[in-house]
Coordinates of C-alpha atoms in Angstrom, one line a residue:
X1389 CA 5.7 -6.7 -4.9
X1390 CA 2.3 -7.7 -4.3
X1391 CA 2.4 -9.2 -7.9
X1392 CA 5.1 -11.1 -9.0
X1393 CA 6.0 -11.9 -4.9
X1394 CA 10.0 -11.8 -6.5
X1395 CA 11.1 -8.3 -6.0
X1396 CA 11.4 -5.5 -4.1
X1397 CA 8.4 -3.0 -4.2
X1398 CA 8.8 0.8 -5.1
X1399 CA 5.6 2.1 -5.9
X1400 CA 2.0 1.9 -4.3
X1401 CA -1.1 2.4 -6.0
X1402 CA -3.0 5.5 -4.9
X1403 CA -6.2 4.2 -5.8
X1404 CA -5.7 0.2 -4.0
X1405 CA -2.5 0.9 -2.0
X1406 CA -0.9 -2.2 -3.6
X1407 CA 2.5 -2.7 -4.1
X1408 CA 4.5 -3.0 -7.3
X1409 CA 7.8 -3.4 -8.8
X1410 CA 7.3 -2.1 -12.1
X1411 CA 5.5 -0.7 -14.8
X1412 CA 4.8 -4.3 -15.8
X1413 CA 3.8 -5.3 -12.4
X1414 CA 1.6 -2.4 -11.8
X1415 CA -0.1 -2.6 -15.3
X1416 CA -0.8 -6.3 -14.3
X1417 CA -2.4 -5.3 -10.6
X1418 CA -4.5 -2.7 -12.5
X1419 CA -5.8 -5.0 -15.8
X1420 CA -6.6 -8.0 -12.6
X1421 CA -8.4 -5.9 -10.4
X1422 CA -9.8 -3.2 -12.6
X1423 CA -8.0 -0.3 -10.9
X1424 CA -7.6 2.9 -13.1
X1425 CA -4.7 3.8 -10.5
X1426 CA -6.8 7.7 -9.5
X1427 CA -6.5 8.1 -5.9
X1428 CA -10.1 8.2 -4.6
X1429 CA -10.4 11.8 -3.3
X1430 CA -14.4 11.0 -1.5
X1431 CA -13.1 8.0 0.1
X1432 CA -14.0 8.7 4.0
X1433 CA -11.3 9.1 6.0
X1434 CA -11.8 9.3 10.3
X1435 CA -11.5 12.1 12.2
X1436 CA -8.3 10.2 13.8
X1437 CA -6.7 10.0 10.6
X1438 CA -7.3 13.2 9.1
X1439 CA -4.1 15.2 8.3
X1440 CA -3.1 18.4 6.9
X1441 CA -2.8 16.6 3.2
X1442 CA -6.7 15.2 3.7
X1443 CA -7.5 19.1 3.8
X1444 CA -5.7 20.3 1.4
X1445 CA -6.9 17.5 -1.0
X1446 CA -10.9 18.3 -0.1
X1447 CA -10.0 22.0 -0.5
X1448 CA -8.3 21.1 -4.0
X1449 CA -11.6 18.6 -4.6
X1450 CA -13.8 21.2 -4.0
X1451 CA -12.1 23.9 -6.1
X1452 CA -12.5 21.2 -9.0
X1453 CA -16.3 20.1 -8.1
X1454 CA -16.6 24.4 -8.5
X1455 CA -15.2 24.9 -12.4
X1456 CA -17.2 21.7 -13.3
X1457 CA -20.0 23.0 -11.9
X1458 CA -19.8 26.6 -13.2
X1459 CA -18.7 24.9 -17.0
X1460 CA -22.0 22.6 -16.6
X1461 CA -23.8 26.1 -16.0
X1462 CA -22.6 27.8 -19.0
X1463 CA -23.4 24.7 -21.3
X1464 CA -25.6 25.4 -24.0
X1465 CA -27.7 22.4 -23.6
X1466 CA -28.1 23.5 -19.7
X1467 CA -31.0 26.1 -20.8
X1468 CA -32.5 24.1 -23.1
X1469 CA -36.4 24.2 -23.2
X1470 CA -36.5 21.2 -24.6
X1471 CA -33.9 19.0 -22.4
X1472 CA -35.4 20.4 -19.3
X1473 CA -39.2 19.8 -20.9
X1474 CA -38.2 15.7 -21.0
X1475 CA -36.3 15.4 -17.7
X1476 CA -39.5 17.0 -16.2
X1477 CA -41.4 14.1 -18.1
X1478 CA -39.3 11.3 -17.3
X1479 CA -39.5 12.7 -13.3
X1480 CA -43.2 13.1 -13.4
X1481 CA -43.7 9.7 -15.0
X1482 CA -41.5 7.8 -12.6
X1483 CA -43.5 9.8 -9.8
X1484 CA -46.8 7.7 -10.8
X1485 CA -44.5 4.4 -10.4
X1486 CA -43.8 5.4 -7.0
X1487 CA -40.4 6.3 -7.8
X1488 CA -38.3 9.1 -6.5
X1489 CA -35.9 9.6 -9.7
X1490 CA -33.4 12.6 -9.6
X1491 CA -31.4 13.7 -11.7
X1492 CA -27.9 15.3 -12.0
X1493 CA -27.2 18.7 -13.8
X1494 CA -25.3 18.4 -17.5
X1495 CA -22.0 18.2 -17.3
X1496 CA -22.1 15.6 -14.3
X1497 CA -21.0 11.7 -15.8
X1498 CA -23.9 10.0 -14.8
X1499 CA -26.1 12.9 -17.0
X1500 CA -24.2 12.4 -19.6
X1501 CA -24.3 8.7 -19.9
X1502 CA -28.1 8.2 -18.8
X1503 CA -30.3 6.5 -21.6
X1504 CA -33.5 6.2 -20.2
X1505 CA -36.4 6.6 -22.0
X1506 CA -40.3 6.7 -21.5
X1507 CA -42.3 4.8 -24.3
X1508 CA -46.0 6.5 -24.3
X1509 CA -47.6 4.7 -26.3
X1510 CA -46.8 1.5 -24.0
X1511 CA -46.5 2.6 -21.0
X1512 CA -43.2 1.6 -19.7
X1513 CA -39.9 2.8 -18.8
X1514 CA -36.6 1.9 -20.7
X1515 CA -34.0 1.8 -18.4
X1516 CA -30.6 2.1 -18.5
X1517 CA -29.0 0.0 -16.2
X1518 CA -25.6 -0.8 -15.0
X1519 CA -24.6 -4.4 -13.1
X1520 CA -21.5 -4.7 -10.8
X1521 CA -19.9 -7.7 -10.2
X1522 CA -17.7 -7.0 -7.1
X1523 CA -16.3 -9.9 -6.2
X1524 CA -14.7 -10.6 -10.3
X1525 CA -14.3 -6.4 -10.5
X1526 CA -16.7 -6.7 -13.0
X1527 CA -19.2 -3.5 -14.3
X1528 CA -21.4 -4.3 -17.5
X1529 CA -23.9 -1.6 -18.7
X1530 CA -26.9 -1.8 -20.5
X1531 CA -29.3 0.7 -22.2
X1532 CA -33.3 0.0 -23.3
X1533 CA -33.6 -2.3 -20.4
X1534 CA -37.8 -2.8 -20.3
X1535 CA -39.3 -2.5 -16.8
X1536 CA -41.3 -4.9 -16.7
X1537 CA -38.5 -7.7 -17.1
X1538 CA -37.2 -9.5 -14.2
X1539 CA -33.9 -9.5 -12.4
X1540 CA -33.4 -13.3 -12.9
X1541 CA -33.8 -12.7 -17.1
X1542 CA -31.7 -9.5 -16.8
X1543 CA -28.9 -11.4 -15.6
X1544 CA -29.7 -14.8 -17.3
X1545 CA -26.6 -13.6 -20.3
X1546 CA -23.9 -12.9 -17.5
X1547 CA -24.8 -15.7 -14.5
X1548 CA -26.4 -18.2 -16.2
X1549 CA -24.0 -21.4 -16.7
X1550 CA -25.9 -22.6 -20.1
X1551 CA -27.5 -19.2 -21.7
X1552 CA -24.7 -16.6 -20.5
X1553 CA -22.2 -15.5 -23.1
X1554 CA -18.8 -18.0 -23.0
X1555 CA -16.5 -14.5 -22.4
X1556 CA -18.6 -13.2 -20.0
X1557 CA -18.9 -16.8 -18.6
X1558 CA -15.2 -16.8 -17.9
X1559 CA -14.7 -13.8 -16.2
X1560 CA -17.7 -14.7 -14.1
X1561 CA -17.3 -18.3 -13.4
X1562 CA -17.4 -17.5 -9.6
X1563 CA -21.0 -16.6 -9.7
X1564 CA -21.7 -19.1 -12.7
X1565 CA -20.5 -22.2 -10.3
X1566 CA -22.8 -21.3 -7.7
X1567 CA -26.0 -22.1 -6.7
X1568 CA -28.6 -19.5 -7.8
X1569 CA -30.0 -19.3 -4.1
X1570 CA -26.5 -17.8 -3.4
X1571 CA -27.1 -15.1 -5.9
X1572 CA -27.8 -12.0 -3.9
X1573 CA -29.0 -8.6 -6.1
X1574 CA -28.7 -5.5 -3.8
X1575 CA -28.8 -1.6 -4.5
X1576 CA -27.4 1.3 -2.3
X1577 CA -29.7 3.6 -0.3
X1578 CA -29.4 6.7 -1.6
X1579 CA -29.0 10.0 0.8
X1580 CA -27.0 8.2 3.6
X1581 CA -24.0 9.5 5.4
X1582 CA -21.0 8.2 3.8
X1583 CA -20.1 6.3 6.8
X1584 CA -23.4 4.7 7.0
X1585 CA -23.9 2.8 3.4
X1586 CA -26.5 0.7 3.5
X1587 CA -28.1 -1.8 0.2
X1588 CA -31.8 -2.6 -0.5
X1589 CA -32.0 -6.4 -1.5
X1590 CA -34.0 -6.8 -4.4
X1591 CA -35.9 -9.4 -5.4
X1592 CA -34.6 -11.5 -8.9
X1593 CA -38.4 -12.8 -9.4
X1594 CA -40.2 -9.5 -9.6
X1595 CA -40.0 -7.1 -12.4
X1596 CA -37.2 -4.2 -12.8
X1597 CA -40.4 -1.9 -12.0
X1598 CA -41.5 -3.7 -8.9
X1599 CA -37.9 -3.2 -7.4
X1600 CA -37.8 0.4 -7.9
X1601 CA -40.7 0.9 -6.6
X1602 CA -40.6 3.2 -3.5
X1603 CA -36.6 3.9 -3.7
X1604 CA -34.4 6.4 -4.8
X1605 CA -33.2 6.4 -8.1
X1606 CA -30.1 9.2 -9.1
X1607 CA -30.4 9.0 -12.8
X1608 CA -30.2 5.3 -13.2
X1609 CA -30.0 2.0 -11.1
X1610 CA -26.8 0.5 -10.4
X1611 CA -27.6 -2.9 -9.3
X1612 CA -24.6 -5.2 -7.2
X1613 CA -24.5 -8.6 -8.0
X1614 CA -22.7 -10.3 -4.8
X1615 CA -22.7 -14.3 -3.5
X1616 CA -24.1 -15.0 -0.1
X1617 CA -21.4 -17.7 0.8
X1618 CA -18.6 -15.0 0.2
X1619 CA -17.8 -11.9 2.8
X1620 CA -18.3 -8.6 1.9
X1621 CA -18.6 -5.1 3.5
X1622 CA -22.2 -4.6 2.3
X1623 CA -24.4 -3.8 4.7
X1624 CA -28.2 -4.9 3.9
X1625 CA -30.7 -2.5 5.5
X1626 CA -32.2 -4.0 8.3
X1627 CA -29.5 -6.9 9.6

């Protein structure tokens, strides 16, 4: 057991492929690494190590992706003048920022949860905004972020070893005890093969607006929060 180390292991995970002993053990694994257990059925898998059970599962994934799709298309809210009125807004607006923002059709998660606004009157985008933490398996979201705030103050409550929140200070105390220099902000490429991920690194002393500009944005920006000093399998466009 890749838990408790004492005993023997009968079950793996399908999401993390780690080993467990028990019920106990495995709701232990899944509360430490923030694993909801659901086998990933986009992960990519080689052409070497494709099986009869990798095809069955796509054709099974795409038979799924299907009913949601044809259930989003009989949603009520799907032909509603006025939804499809603001999205056009909120795409036209985000055009004149130099930003390429697209977004999903109803019944998609990300749709559903997606909070940003336009303020007319000032001129600026609320966005809503989620940060990753990978290396504490961490995922904070927040809604009515202003654009023109900086990365550094946006992440001020969570990193910061005097201002952050003591909680959230805890369960972050590998970023809070480093250096801020370590302190790398980075945001996936969209429309990229998914063998070929790649991350934009942001700058935390420009505004939220200034980062976007000139990316993609698929409803709403999902920023990773990583350390420098620690390996990890992001790969930053351009090294």
């Amino acid at each position: 057991c890749e838990t408790c180390s004492e005993e023997e292991a009968k079950y793996r995970c399908p999401r993390c492929m780690k080993y467990s002993c028990s019920l106990l053990c495995v709701k232990k694994h899944k509360l430490a690494l923030s694993c909801n257990g659901v086998r990933d059925k986009t992960a990519f898998v080689s052409v070497n190590e494709f099986t009869d059970l990798n095809l069955l599962s796509d054709y099974r994934f795409l038979e799924d992706v299907g009913r949601t799709a044809d259930a989003a298309a009989r949603h009520p809210t799907m032909h509603s003048p006025t939804t499809k009125k603001l999205l056009c807004c909120l795409r036209n607006k985000a055009r004149k920022c130099n930003i390429d923002l697209r977004t999903l059709p109803v019944g998609f998660t990300k749709r559903r949860e997606n909070s940003t606004t336009f303020n007319c009157m000032e001129n600026k985008f609320y966005w809503h905004l989620k940060l990753v933490f990978p290396h504490c398996h961490a995922e904070y979201t927040l809604k009515g972020v202003p654009d023109d705030k900086t990365l550094a103050d946006i992440l001020k409550p969570y990193i910061d070893p005097v201002e952050s929140d003591p909680v959230v200070c805890q369960r972050l105390k590998i970023y809070t005890a480093s250096p801020q220099s370590d302190v790398q902000i980075l945001m996936k490429i969209e429309n990229r093969k998914q063998n070929s991920v790649r991350y934009n690194e942001l700058d935390a002393s420009r505004s939220l607006l200034d980062n976007l500009k000139g990316k993609v944005i698929i409803e709403y920006p999902t920023l990773f929060v990583v350390l420098k000093t620690l390996k990890n399998d992001m790969v930053v466009l351009g090294q």
